Coordinates of N, CA and C in Angstrom, one line a residue:
X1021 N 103.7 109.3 93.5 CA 102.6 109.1 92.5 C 103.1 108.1 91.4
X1022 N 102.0 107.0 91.0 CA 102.4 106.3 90.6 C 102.3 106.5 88.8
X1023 N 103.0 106.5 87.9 CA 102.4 107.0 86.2 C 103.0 106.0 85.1
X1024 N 102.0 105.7 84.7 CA 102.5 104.7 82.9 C 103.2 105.7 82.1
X1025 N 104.5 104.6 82.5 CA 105.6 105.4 81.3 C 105.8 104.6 80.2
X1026 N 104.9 103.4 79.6 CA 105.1 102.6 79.3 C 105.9 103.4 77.4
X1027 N 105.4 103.9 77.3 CA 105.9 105.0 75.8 C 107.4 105.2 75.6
X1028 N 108.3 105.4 77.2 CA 109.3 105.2 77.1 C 110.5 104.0 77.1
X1029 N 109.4 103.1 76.7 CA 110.4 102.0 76.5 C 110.2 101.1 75.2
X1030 N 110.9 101.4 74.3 CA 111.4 100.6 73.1 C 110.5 99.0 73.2
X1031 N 109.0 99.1 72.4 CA 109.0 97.3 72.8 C 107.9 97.3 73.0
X1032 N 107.7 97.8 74.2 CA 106.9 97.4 75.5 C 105.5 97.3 74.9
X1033 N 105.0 98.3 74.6 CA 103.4 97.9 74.2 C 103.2 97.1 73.3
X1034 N 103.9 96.8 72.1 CA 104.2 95.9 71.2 C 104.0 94.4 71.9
X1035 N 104.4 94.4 73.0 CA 104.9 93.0 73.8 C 103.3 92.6 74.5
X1036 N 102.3 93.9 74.5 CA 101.3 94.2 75.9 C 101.5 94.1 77.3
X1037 N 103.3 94.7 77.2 CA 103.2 94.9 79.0 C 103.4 96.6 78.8
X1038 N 102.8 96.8 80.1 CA 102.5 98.4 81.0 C 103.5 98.5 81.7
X1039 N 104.3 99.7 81.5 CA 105.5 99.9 82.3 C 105.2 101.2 83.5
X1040 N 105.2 101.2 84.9 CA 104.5 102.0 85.8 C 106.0 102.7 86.5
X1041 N 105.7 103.7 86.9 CA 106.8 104.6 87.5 C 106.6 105.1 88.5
X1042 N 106.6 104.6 90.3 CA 106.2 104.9 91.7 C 107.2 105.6 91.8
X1043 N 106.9 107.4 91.8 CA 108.2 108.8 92.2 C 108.7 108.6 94.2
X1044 N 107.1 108.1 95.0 CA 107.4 107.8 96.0 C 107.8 107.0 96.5
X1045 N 108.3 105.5 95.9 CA 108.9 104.4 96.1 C 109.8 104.3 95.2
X1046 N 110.1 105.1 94.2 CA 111.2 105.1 93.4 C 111.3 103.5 92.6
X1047 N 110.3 102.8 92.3 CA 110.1 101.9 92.1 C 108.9 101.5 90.5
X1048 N 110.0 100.7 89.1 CA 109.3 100.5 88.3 C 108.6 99.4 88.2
X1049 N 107.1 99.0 87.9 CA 106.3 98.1 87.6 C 106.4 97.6 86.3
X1050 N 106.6 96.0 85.9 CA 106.0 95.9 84.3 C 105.0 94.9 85.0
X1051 N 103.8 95.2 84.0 CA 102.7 94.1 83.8 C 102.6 93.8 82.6
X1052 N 101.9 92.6 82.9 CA 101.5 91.7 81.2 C 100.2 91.6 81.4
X1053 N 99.3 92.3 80.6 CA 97.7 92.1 80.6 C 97.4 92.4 82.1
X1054 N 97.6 93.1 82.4 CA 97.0 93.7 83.7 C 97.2 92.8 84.7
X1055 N 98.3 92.2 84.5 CA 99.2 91.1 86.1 C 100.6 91.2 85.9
X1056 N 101.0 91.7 87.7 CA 102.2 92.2 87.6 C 103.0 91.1 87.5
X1057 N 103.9 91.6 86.5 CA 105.0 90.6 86.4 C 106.4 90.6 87.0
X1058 N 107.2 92.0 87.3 CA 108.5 92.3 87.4 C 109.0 93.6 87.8
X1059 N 108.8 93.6 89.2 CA 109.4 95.3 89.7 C 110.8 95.6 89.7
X1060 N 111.4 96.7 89.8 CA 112.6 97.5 89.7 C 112.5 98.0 90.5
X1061 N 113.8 97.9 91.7 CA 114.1 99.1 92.7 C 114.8 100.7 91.5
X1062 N 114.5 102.0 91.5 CA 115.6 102.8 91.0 C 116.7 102.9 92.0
X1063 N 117.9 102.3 91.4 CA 119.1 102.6 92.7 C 120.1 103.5 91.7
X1064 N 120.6 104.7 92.5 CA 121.2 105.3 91.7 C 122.9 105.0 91.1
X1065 N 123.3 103.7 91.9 CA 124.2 103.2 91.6 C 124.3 102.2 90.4
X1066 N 123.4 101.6 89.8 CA 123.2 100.9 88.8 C 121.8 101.6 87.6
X1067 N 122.1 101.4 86.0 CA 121.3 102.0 85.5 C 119.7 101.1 85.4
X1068 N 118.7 101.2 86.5 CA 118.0 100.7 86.4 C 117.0 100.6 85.0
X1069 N 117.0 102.0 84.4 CA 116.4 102.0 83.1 C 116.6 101.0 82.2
X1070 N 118.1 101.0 82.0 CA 118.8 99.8 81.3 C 118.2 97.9 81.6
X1071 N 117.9 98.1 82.8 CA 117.5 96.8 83.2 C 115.9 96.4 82.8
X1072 N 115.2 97.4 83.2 CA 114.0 97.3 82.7 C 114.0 96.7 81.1
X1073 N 114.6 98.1 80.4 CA 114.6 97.5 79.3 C 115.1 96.1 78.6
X1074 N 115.9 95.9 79.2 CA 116.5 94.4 78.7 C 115.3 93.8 79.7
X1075 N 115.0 93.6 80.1 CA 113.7 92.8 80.6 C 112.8 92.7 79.7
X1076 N 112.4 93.5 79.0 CA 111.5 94.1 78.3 C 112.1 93.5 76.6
X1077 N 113.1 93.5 76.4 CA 113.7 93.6 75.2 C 113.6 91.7 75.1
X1078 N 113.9 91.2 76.8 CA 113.9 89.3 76.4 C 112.8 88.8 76.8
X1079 N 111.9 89.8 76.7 CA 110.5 89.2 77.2 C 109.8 88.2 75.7

């Protein structure tokens, strides 16, 4: 199921990108104005959260 977590990211709406969270592909979305810009595999060996955010933080 796919859900806007965009609230949990420091920035993000500030910036107008939408941060999306696929639980069945384990897989984060950012968009900018409703066009995808930049997906995230979750791998549990690297902190993907972390990467989002710095995406987010050099956007």
């Amino acid at each position: 199921m796919r859900k806007n977590i965009t609230d949990e990211f420091t920035g993000a709406a500030e910036k107008n990108l939408t941060v999306f969270y696929n639980d069945d592909t384990g897989e984060f979305e950012v968009w900018y104005n409703k066009e995808y810009s930049e997906n995230f595999y979750d791998n549990p060996e690297e902190n993907t959260i972390e990467k989002v955010q710095e995406f987010i933080n050099d956007w």
